[in-house]
Short mmCIF file of C-alpha atoms in Angstrom, two decimals:
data_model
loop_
_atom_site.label_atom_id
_atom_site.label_comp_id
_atom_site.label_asym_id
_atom_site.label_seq_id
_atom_site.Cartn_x
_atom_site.Cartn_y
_atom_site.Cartn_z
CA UNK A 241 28.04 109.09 -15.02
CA UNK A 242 25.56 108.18 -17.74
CA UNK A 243 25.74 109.61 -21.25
CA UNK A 244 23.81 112.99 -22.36
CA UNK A 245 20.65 112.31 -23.55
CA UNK A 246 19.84 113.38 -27.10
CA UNK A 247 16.63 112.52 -27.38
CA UNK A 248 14.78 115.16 -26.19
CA UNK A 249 11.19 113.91 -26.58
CA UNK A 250 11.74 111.97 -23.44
CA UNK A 251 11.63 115.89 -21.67
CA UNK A 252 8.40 116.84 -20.36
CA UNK A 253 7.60 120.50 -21.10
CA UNK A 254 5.70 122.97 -19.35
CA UNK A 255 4.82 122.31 -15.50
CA UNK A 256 4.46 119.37 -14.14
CA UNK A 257 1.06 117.18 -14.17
CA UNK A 258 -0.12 114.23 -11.91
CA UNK A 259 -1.30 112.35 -14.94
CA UNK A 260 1.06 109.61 -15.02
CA UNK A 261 0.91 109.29 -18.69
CA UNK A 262 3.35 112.46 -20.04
CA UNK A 263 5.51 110.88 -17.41
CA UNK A 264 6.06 107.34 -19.15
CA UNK A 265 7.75 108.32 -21.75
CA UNK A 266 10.62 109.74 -19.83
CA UNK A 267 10.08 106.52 -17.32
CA UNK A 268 10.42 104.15 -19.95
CA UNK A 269 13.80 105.73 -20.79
CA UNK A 270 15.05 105.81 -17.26
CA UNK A 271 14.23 102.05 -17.06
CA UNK A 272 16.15 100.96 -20.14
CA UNK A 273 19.21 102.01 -18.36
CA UNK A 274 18.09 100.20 -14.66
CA UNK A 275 19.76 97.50 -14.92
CA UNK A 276 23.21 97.88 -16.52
CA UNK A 277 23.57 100.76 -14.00
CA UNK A 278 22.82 98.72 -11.33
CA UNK A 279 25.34 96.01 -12.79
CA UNK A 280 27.70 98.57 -13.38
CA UNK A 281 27.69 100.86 -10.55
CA UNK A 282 26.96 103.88 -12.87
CA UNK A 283 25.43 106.16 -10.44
CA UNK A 284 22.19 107.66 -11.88
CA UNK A 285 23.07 111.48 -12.34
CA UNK A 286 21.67 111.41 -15.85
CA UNK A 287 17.84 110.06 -14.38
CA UNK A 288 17.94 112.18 -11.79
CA UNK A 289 18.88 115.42 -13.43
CA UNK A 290 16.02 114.39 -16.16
CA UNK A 291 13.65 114.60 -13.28
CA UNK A 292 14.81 117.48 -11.81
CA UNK A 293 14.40 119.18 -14.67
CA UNK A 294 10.45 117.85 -15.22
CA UNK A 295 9.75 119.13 -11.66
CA UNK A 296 8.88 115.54 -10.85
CA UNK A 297 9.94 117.50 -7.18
CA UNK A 298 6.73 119.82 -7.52
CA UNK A 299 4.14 117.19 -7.70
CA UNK A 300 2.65 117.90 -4.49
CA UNK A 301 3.27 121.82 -4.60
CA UNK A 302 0.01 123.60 -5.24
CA UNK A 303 -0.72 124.24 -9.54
CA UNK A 304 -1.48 127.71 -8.61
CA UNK A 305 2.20 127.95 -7.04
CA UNK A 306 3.82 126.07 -10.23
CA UNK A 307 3.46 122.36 -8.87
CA UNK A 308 1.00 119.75 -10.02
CA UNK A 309 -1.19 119.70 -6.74
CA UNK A 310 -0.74 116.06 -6.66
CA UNK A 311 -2.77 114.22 -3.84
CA UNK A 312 -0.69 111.26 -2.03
CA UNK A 313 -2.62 108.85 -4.46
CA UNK A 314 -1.18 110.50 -7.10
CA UNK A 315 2.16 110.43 -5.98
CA UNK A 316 2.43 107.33 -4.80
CA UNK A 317 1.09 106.05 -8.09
CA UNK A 318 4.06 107.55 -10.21
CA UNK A 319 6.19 107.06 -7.62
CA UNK A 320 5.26 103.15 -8.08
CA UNK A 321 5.81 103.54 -11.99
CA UNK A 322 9.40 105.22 -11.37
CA UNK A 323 10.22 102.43 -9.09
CA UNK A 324 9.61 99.68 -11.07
CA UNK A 325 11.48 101.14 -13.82
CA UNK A 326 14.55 102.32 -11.73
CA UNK A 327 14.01 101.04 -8.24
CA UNK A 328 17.29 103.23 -7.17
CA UNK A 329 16.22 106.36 -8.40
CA UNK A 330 12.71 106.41 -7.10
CA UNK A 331 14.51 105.48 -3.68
CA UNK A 332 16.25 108.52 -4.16
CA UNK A 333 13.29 110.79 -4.08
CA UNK A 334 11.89 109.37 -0.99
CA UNK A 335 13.58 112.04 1.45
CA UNK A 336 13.09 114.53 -0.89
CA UNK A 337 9.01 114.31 -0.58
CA UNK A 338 9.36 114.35 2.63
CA UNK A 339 11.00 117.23 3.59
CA UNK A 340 9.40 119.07 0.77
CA UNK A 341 5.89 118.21 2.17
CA UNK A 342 6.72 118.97 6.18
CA UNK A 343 8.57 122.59 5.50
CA UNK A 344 7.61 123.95 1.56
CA UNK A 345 4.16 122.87 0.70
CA UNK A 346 2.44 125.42 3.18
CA UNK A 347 5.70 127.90 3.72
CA UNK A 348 5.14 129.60 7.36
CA UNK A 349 8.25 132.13 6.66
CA UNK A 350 10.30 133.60 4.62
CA UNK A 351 12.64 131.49 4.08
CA UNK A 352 10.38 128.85 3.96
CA UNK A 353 8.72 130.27 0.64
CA UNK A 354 12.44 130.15 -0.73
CA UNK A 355 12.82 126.66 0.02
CA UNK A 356 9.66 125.94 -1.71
CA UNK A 357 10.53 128.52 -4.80
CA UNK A 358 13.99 125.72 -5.24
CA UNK A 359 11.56 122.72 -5.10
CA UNK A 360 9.25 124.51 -7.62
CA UNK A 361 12.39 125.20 -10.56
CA UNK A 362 13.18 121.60 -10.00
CA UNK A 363 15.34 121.58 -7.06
CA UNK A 364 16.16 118.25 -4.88
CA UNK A 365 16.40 117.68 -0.70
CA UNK A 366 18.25 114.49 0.25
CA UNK A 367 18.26 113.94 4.56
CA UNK A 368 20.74 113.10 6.72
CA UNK A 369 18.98 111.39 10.05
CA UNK A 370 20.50 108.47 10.85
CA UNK A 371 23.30 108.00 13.64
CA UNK A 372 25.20 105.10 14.26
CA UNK A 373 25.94 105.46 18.09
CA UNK A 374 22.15 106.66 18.58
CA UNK A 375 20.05 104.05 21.23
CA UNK A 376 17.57 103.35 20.06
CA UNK A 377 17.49 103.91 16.87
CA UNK A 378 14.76 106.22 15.44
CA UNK A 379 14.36 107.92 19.00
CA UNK A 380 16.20 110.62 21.30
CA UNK A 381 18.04 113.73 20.86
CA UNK A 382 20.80 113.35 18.48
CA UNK A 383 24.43 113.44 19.78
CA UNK A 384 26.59 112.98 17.03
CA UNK A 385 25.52 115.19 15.20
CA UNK A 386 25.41 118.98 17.41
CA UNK A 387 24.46 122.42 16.49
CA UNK A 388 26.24 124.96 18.45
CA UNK A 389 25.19 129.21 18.77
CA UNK A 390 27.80 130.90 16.84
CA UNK A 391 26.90 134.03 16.49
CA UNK A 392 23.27 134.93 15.02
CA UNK A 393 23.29 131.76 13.93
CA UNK A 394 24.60 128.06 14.38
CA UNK A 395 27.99 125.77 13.80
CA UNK A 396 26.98 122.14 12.71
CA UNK A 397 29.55 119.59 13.76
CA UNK A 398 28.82 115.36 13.65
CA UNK A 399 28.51 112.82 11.30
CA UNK A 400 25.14 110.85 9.52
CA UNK A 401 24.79 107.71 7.92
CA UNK A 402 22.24 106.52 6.03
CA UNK A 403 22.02 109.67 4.09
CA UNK A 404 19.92 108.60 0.95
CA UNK A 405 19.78 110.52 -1.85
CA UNK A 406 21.94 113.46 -0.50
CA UNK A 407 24.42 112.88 -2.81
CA UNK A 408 22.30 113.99 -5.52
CA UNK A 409 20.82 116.62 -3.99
CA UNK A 410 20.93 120.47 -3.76
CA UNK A 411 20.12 120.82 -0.47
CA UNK A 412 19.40 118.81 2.36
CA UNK A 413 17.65 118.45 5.94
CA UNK A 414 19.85 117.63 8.75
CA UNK A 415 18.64 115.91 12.30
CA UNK A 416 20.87 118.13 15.05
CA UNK A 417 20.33 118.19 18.85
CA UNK A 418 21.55 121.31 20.93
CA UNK A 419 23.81 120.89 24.38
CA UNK A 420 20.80 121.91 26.19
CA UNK A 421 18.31 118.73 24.77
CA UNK A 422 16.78 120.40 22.10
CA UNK A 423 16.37 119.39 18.65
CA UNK A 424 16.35 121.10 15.16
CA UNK A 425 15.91 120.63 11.36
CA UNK A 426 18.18 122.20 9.64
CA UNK A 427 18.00 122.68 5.96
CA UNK A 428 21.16 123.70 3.92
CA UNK A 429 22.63 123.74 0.74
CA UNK A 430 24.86 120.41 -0.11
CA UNK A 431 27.46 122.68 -1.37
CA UNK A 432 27.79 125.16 1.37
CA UNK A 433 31.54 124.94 2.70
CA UNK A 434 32.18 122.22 5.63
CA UNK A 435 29.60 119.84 4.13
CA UNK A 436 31.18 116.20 2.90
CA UNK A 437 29.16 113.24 1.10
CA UNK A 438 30.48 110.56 0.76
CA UNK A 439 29.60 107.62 -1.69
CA UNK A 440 30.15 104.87 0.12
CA UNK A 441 26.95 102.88 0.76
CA UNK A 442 27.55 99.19 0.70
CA UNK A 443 23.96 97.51 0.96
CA UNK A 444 23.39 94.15 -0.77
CA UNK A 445 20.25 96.19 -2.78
CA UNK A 446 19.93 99.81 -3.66
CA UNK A 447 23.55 100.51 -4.61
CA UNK A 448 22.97 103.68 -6.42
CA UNK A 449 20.95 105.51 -3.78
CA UNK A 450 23.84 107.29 -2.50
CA UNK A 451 23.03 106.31 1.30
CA UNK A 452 26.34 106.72 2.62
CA UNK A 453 28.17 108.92 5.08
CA UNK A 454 27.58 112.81 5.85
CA UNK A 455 30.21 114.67 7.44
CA UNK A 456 29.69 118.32 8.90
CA UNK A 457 33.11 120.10 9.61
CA UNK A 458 32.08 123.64 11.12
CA UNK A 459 29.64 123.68 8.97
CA UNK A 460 27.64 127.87 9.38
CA UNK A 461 23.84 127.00 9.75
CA UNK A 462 21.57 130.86 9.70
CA UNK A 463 19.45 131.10 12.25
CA UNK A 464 16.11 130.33 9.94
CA UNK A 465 17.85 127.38 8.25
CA UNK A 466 17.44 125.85 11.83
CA UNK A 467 13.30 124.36 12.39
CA UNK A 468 13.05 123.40 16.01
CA UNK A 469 10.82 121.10 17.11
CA UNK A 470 7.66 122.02 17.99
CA UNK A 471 4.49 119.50 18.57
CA UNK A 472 2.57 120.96 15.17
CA UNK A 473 5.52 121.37 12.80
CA UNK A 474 7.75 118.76 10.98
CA UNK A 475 9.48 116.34 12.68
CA UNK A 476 7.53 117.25 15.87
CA UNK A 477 4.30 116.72 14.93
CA UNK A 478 2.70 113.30 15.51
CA UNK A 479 3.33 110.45 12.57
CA UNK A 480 5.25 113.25 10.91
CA UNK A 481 7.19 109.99 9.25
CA UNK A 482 4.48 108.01 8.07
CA UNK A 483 4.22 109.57 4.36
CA UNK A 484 8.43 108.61 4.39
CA UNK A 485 7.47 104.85 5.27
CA UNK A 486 4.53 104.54 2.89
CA UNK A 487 7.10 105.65 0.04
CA UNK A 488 9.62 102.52 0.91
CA UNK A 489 6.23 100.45 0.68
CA UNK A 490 5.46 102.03 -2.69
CA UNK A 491 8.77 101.48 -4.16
CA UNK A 492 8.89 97.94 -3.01
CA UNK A 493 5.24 97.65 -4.50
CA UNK A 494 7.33 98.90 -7.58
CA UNK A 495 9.85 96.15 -7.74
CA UNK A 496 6.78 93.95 -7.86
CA UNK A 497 5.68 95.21 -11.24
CA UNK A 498 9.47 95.36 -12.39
CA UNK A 499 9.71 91.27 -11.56
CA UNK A 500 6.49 90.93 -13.40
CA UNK A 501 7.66 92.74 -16.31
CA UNK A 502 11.07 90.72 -16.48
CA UNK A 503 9.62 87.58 -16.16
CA UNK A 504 7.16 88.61 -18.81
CA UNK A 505 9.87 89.10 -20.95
CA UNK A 506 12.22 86.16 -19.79
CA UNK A 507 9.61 83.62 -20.78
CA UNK A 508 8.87 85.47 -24.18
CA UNK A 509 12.20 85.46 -25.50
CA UNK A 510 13.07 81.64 -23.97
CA UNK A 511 14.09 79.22 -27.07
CA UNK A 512 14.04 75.96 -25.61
CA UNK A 513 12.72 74.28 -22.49
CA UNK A 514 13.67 70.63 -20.63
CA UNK A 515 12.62 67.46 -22.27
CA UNK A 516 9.74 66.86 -19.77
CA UNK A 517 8.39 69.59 -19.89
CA UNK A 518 4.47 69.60 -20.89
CA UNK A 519 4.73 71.41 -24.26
CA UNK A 520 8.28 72.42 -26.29
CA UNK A 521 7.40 75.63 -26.48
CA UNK A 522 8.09 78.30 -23.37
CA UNK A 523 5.42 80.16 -24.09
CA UNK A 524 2.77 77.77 -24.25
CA UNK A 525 3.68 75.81 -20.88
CA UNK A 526 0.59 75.92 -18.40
CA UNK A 527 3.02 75.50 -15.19
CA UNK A 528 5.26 78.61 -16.50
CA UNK A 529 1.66 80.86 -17.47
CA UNK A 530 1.05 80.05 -14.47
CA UNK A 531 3.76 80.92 -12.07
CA UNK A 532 3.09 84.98 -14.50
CA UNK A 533 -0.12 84.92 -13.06
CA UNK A 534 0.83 84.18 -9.32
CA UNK A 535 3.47 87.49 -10.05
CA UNK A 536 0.91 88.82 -11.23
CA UNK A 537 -1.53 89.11 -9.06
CA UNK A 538 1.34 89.76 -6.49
CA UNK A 539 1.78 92.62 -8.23
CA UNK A 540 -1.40 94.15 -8.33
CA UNK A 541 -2.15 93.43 -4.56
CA UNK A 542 1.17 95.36 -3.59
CA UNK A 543 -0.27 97.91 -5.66
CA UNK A 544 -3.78 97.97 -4.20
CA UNK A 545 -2.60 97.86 -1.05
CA UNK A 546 -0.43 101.09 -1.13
CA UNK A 547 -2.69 102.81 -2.56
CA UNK A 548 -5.63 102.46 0.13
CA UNK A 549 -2.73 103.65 2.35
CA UNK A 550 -1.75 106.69 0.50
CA UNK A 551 -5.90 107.26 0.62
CA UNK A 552 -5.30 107.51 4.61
CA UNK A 553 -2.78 110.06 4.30
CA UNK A 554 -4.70 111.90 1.57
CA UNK A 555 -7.66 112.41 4.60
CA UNK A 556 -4.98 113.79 7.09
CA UNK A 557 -3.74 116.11 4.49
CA UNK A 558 -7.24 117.70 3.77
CA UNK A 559 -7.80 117.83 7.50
CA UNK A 560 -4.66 119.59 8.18
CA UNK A 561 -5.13 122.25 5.15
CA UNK A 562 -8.15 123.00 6.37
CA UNK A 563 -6.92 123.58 9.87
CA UNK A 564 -9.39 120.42 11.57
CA UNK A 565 -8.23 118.07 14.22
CA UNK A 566 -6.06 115.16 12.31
CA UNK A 567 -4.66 113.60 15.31
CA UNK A 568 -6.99 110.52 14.90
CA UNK A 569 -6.85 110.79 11.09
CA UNK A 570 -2.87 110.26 10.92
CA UNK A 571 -3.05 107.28 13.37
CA UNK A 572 -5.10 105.54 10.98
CA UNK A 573 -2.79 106.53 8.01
CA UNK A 574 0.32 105.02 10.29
CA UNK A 575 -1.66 101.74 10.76
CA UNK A 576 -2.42 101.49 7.28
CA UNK A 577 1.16 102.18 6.30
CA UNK A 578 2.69 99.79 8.74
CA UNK A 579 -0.34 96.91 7.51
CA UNK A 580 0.61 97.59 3.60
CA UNK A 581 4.57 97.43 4.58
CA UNK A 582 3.70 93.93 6.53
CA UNK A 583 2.04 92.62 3.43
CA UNK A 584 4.08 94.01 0.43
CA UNK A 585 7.23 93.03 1.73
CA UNK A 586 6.37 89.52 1.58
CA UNK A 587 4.95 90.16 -1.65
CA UNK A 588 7.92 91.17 -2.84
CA UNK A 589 10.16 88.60 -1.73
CA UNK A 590 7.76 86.02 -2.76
CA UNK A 591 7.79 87.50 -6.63
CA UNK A 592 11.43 87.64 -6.18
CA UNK A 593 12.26 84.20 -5.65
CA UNK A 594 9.14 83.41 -8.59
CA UNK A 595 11.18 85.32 -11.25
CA UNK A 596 13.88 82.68 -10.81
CA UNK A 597 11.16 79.78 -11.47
CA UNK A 598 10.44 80.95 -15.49
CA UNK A 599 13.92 81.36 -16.25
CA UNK A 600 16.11 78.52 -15.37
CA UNK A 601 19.71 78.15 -14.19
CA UNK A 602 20.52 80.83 -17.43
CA UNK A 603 18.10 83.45 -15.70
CA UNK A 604 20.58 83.39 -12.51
CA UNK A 605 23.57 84.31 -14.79
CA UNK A 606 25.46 88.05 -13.04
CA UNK A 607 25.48 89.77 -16.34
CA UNK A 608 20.98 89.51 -16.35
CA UNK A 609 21.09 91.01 -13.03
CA UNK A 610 17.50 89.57 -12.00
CA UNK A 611 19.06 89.25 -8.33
CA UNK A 612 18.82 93.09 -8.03
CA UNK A 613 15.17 92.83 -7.61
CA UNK A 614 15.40 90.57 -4.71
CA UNK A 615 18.25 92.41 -3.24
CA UNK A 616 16.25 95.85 -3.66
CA UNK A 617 13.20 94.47 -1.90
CA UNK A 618 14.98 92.66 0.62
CA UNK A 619 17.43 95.83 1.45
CA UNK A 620 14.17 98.28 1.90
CA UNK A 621 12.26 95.76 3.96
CA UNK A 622 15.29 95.42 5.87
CA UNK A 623 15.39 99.84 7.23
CA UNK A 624 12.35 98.35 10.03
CA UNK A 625 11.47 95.24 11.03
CA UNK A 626 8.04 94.28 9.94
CA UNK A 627 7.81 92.15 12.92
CA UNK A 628 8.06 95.24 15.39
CA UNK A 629 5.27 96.48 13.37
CA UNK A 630 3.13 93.32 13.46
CA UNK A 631 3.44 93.13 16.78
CA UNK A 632 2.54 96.70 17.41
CA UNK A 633 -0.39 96.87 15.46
CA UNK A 634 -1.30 93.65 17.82
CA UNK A 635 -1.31 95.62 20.49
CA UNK A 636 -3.58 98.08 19.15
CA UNK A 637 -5.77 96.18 18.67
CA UNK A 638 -6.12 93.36 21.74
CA UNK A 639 -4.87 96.50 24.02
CA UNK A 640 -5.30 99.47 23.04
CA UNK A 641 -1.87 100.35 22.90
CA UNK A 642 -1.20 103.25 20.66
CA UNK A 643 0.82 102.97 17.78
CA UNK A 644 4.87 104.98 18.71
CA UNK A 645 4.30 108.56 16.89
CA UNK A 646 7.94 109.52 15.91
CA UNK A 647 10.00 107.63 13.91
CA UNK A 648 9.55 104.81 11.61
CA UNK A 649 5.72 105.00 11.59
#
């Protein structure tokens, strides 16, 4: 775990604000850790709990109900800040948002307008989804993963992978499928007896995210801690996973500006260069000026791109607060998604490789860690294949063919 802070002027007070700018301060100090935490494998308890305790959580709660009333824009845009100082800890907040947005932004129930009180004092949901037996993936009642009457209420038994952020969490949503087909949300506390997370995610990128293994022994689930699907509520409800994709987009976008920012500062502080190159100083050589401007502009495309997304979802939101048909509204907002993933991803990889280009065989060394932002990019871009996305936004649009609803768009 990370050292206390002492410097407290990095702590935002009062509620929180979509206004990235109180935010950077606290960004900024998140970031000067990224990388030896990365290097290290110093998971980032310390960042977290510093946002926690900002509310970053809130920003899409209502002001009037102690959030910041942040549109998607909004989010996305200081999302895309926190990523590209810590990749891994704006990775962590992804599953967060989204369970926060489907089940505590407009609370339907009691228990409900509990959930959202938690996310409003700075409270965080990680997810467990993911199955490894499921076919196909993304699709289908789960079966590893049961819940079972016991009682006036439930028994969760199974086992989730994939289970980002959950390890820092203090709650979290759980995918479960009945023995008669059916299949639930259910939200519970991390520390509630029967519940295991375990740390051991072994990706190439995004070390830190704590997207390893869930384990539920027995675990007691009360009967409104379980949201079955229904076709206008969470998981149910058409591109209900669209706002979850858009956030791996925006993170990635992220990374972008993190590559531009190192290789800003990898050419700045270079001494020498090679013999033939045009002019002895680094700073002055057209060819390495150059390859900063193709990162970017990289960077601000990945940028502009998730952004006109996040403007899609913005326009199903306002639809669905004020009770209007969005049906057509959030198939747009999936296309867009899927489109900016398509585009940013290659972005990414592209600015990646560039980094390597201004630094020499020096910038490669294990102990600068520039790899991780390659890794990180490639490891997001890796949870759907873009291809299956190109290829069904083809369709769309030589066919007809509708975009799939559920899962991964």
């Amino acid at each position: 775990m990370n050292k206390p802070v002492t410097d407290v002027s990095v702590r935002l007070p009062g509620p929180p604000v979509a206004d990235p700018a109180p935010w950077r301060r606290l960004i900024a100090h998140i970031g000067r850790g990224s990388s030896e935490r990365e290097h290290q494998r110093i998971l980032p308890f310390e960042a977290v709990d510093l946002l926690r305790e900002a509310r970053f959580g809130a920003l899409r709660l209502a002001k009037e109900g102690g959030g910041a009333g942040a549109s998607f824009r909004e989010l996305y845009a200081l999302a895309l800040e926190l990523a590209a100082a810590d990749a891994n800890v704006a990775h962590i907040f992804r599953n967060h948002f989204t369970v926060a947005e489907q089940f505590t932004r407009i609370p339907t129930d009691a228990r409900a307008r509990e959930w959202q009180q938690q996310v409003r004092d700075g409270a965080l949901f990680g997810l467990a989804s993911t199955e490894a037996n499921a076919s196909p993936a993304g699709g289908g009642v789960p079966t590893d993963t049961v819940l079972s009457p016991d009682g006036d209420g439930f028994r969760l038994d199974g086992v989730k992978y994939y289970s980002t952020g959950t390890l820092f969490a203090d709650a979290m949503l759980v995918r479960a499928g009945t023995k008669d087909g059916r299949v639930a949300s259910v939200i519970i506390p991390t520390k509630r007896e029967g519940l295991e997370v375990v740390d051991d995610w072994d990706g190439a990128g995004q070390r830190l995210t704590g997207s390893g293994t869930t384990r539920f022994h027995g675990v007691r689930v009360e009967a409104d801690e379980a949201i079955f699907d229904t076709p206008d509520r969470g998981y149910g409800l058409a591109y209900s996973n669209t706002q979850a994709q858009l956030f791996l987009t925006t993170v990635v976008a992220g990374i972008v500006r993190g590559v531009l920012e190192d290789a800003i500062a990898l050419v700045t502080r270079r001494k020498r260069s090679f013999y033939y190159a045009p002019t002895p100083n680094p700073v002055d050589d057209p060819f390495l000026q150059q390859t900063i401007g193709q990162i970017a502009s990289h960077a601000f495309a990945a940028e502009a791109i998730v952004l006109a997304a996040a403007d899609a979802l913005d326009r199903v939101s306002r639809a669905r607060d004020r009770n209007e048909p969005a049906d057509a509204l959030a198939a747009d907002a999936a296309r867009a998604a899927a489109q900016a993933k398509i585009v940013v991803d290659e972005l990414s990889l592209r600015a990646g490789t560039l980094l390597f280009e201004v630094g020499g065989a020096s910038a490669t060394e294990r102990s600068v860690n520039l790899d991780r932002h390659w890794r990180n990019a490639r490891t997001i871009a890796a949870h759907n294949p873009a291809s299956y996305k190109a290829q069904a936004i083809g369709a769309l649009l030589v066919k007809g063919t509708p975009l799939p609803s559920k899962g991964f768009f």
